[in-house]
PDB file of C-alpha atoms in Angstrom:
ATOM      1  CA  UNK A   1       0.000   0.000   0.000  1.00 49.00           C
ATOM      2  CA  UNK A   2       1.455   3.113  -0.872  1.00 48.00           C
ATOM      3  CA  UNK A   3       1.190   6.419   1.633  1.00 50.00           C
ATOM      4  CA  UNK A   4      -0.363   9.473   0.038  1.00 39.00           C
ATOM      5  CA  UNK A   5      -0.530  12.284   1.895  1.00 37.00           C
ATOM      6  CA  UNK A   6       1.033  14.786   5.035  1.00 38.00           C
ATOM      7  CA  UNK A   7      -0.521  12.655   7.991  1.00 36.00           C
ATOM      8  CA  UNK A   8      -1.235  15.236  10.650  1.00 34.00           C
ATOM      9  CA  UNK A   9      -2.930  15.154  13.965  1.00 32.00           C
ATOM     10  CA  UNK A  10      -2.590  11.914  14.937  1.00 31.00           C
ATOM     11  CA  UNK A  11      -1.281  12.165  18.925  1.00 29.00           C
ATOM     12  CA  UNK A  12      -1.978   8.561  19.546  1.00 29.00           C
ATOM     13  CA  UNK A  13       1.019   7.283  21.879  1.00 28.00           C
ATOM     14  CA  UNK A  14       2.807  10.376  22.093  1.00 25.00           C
ATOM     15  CA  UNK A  15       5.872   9.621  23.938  1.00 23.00           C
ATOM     16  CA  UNK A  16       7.174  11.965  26.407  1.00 24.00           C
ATOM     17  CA  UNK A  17      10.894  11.911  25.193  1.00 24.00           C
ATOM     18  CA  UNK A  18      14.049  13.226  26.701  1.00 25.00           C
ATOM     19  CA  UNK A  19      16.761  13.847  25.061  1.00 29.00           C
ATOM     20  CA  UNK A  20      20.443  12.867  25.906  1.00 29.00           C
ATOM     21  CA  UNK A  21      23.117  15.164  26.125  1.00 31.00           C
ATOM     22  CA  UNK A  22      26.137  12.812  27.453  1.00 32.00           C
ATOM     23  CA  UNK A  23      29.705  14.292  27.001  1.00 34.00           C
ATOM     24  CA  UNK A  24      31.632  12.466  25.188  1.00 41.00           C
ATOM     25  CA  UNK A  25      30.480   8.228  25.717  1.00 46.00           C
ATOM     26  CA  UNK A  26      29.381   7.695  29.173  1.00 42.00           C
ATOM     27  CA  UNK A  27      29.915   4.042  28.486  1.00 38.00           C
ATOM     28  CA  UNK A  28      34.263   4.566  29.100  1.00 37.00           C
ATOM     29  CA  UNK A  29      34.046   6.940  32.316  1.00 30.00           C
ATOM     30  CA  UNK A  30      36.760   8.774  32.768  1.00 35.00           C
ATOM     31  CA  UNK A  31      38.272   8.184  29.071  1.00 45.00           C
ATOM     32  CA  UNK A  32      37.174   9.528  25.717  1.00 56.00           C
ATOM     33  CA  UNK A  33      35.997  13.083  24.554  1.00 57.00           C
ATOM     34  CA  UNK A  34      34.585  13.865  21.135  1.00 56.00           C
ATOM     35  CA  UNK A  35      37.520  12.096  19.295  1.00 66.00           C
ATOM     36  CA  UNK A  36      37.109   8.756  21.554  1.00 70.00           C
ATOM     37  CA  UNK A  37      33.119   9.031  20.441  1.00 63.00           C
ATOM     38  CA  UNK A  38      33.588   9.280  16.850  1.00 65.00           C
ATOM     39  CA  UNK A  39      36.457   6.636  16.812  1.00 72.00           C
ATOM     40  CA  UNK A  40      33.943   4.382  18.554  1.00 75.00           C
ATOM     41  CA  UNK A  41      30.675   5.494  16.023  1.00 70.00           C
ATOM     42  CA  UNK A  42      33.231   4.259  13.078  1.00 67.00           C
ATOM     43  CA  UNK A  43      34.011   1.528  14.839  1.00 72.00           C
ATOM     44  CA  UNK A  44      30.106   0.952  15.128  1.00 73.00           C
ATOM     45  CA  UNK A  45      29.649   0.586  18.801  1.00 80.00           C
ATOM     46  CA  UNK A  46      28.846   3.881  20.828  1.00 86.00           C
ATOM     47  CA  UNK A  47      26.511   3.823  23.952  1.00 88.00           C
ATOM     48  CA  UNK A  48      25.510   7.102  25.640  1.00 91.00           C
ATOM     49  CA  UNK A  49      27.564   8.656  22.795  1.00 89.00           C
ATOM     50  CA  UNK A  50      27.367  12.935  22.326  1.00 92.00           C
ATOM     51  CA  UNK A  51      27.705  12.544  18.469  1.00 91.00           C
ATOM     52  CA  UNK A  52      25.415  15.505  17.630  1.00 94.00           C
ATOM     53  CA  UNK A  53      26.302  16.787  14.129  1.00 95.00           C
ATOM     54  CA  UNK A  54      28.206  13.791  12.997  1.00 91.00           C
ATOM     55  CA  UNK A  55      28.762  13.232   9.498  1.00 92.00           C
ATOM     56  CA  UNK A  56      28.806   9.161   8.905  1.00 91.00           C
ATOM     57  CA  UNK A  57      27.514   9.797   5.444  1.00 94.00           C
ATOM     58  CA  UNK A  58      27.321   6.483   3.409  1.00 94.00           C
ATOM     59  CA  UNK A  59      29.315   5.063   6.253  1.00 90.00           C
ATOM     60  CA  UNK A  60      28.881   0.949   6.531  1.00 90.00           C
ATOM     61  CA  UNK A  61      27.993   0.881  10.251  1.00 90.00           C
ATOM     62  CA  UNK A  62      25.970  -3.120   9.723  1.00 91.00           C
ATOM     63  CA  UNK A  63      24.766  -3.550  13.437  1.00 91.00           C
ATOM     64  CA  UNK A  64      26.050  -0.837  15.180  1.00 91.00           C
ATOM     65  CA  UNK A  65      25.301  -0.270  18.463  1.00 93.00           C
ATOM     66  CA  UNK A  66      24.232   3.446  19.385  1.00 93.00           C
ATOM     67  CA  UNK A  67      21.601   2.850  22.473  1.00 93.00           C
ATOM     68  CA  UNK A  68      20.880   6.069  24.429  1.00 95.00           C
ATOM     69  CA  UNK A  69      23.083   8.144  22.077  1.00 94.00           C
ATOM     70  CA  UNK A  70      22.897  11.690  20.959  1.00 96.00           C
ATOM     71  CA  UNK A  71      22.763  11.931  17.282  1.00 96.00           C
ATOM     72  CA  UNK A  72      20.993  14.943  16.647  1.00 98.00           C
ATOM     73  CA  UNK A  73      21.280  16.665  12.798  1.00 98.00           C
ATOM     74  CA  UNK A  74      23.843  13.867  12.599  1.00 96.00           C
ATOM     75  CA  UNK A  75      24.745  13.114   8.926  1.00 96.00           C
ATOM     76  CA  UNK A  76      23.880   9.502   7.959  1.00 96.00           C
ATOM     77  CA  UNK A  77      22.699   9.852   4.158  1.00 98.00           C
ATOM     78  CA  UNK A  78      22.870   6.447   2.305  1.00 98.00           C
ATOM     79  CA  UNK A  79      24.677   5.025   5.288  1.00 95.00           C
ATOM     80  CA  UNK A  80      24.071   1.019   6.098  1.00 96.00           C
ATOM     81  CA  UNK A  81      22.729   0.804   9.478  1.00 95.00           C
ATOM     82  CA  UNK A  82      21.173  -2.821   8.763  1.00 96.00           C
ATOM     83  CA  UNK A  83      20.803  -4.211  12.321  1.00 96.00           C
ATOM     84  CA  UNK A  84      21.280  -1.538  14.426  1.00 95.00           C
ATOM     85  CA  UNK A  85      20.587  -1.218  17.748  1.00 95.00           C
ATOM     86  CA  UNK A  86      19.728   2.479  18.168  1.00 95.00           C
ATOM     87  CA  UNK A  87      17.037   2.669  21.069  1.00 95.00           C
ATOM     88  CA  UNK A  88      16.045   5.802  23.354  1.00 97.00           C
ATOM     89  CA  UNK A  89      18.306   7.451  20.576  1.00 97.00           C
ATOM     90  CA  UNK A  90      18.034  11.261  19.564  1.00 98.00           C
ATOM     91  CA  UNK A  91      18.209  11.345  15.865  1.00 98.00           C
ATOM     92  CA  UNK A  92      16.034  14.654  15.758  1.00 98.00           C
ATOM     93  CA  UNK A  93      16.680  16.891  12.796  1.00 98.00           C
ATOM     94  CA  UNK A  94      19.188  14.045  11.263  1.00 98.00           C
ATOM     95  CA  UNK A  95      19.419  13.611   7.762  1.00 98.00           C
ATOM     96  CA  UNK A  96      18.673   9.769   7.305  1.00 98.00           C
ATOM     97  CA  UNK A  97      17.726   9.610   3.414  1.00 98.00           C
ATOM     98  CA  UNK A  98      18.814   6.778   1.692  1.00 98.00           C
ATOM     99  CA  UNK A  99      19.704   5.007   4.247  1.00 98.00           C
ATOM    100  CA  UNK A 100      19.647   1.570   4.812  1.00 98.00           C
ATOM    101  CA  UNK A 101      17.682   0.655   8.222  1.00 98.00           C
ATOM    102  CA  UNK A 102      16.528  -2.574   7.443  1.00 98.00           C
ATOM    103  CA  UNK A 103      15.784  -4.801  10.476  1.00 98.00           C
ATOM    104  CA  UNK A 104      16.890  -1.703  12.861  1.00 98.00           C
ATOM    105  CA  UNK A 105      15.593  -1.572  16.753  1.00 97.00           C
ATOM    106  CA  UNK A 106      14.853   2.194  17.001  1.00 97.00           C
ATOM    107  CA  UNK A 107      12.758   1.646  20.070  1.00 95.00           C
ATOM    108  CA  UNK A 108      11.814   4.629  21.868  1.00 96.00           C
ATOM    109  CA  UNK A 109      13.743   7.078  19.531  1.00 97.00           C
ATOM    110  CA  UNK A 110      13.444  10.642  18.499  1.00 98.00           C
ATOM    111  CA  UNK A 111      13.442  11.456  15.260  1.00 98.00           C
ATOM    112  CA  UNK A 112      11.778  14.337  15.171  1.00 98.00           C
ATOM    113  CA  UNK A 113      11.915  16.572  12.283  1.00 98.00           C
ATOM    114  CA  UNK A 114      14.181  13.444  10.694  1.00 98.00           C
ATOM    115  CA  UNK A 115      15.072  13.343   6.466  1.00 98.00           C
ATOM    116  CA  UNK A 116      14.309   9.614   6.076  1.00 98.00           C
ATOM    117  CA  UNK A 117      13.266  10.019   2.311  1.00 98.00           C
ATOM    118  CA  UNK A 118      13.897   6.900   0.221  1.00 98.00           C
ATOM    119  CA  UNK A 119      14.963   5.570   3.727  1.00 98.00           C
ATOM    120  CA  UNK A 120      14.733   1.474   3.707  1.00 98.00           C
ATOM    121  CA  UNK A 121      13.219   0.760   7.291  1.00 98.00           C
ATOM    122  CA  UNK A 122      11.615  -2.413   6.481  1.00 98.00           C
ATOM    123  CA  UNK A 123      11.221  -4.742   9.282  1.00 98.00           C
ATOM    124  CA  UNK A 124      12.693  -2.258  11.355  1.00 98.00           C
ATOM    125  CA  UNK A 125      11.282  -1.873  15.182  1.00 97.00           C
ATOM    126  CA  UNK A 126      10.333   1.527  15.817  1.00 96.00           C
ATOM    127  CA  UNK A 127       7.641   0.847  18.808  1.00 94.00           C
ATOM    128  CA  UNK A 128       7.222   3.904  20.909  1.00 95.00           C
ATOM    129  CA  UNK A 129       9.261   6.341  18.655  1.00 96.00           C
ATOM    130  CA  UNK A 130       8.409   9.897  18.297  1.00 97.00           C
ATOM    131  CA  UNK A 131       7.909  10.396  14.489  1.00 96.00           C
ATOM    132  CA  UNK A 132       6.928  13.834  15.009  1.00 96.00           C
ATOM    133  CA  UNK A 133       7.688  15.709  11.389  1.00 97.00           C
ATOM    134  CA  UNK A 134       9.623  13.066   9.956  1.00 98.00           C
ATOM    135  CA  UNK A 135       9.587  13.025   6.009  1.00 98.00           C
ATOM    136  CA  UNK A 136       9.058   9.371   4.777  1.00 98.00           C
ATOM    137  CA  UNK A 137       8.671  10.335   1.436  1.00 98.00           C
ATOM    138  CA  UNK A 138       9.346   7.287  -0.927  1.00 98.00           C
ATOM    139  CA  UNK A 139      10.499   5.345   2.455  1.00 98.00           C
ATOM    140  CA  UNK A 140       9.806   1.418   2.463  1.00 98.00           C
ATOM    141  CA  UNK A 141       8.166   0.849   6.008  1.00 97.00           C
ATOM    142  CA  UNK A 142       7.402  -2.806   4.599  1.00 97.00           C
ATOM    143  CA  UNK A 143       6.702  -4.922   8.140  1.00 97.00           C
ATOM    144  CA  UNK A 144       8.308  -2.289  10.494  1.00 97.00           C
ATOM    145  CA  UNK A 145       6.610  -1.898  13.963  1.00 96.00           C
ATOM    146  CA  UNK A 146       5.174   1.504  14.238  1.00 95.00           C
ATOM    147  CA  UNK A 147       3.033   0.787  17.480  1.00 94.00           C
ATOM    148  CA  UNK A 148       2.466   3.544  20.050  1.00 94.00           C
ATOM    149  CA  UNK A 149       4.539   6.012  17.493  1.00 94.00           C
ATOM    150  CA  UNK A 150       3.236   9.565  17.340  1.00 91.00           C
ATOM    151  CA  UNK A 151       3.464  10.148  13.338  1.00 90.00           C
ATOM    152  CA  UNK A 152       2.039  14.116  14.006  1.00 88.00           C
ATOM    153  CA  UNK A 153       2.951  16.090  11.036  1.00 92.00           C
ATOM    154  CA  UNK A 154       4.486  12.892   9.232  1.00 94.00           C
ATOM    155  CA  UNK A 155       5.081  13.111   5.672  1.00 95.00           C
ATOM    156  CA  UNK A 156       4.139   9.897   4.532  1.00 95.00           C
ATOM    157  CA  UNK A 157       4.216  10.623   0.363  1.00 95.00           C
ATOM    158  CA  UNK A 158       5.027   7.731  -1.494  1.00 96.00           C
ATOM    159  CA  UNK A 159       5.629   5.811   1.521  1.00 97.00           C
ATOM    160  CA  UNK A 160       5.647   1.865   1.468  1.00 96.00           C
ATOM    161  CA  UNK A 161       3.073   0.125   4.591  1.00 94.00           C
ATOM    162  CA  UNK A 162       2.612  -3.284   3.366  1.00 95.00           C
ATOM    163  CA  UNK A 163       2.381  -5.376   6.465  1.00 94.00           C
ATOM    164  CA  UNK A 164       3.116  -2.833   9.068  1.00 94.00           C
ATOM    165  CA  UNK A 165       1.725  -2.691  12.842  1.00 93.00           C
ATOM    166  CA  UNK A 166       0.368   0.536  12.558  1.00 90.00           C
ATOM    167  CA  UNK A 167      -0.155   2.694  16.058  1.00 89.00           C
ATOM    168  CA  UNK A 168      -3.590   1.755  17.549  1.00 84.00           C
ATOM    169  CA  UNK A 169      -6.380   3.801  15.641  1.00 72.00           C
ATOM    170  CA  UNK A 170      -4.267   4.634  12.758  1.00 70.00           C
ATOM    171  CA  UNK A 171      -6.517   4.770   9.848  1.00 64.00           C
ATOM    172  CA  UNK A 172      -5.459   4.313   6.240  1.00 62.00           C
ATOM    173  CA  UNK A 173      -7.185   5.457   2.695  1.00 57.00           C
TER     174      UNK A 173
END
């Protein structure tokens, strides 16, 4: 089935999200800095990571791990993220389009405002997310979870649903 149209005023398990602001990567206390975070977001594993801004463009980052990380108007166009663990991560504002997010575990993220335009999130686990102003346009959502999301202001043009769990009173043409 193929998405249509801005989707706007839907509220329906809007999640209270706040956002992460950790110095650095929480997860080596007492090492690191903004060069020990980005060393570790190459190197695909980044927990509690301050990576706001990043550019990981086209980057190959197959089952990263960025759980409770701050990647705010990060950079992640065409990048592979198949895999990835990325919940109660901030991706709001981030440029995600063309990326590959196939089979990711975005529980719980914010993505806000978030480019994910031609973005392949199929079978990807987005439960709980805030989807507020994301742009899906042309995005293939084929079997991803999207219960309890709040999809206010989504841009859903173009967008690929077959077989998604939809949030609870989501109605489709």
């Amino acid at each position: 089935m193929k998405a249509n149209r801005i989707f706007s005023g839907l509220a329906l398990g809007l999640i209270a999200f706040t956002g992460i602001a950790a110095a650095g990567c929480s997860s080596q206390r007492g090492s690191g800095g903004p060069e020990d975070a980005i060393a570790k977001a190459s190197a695909g594993e980044c927990l509690d990571c301050d990576l706001a801004g990043i550019d990981l463009s086209g980057q190959s980052l197959k089952e990263a791990r960025f759980n409770r990380s701050n990647l705010s108007s990060a950079k992640l166009s065409g990048a592979d993220l198949n895999n990835a663990l990325m919940d109660n991560v901030d991706l709001q504002n981030a440029d995600l389009s063309n990326a590959n997010l196939t089979q990711s575990a975005l529980t719980s993220a914010n993505l806000a405002g978030a480019n994910l335009k031609g973005a392949d999130l199929s079978e990807a686990y987005l439960r709980g997310a805030n989807l507020t102003d994301a742009d899906f346009t042309d995005a293939n959502l084929t079997g991803a979870n999207l219960a309890s999301t709040n999809l206010e202001e989504a841009i859903l043009d173009g967008a690929t649903l077959d077989g998604a769990t939809l949030p609870e009173g989501f109605v489709w043409p």
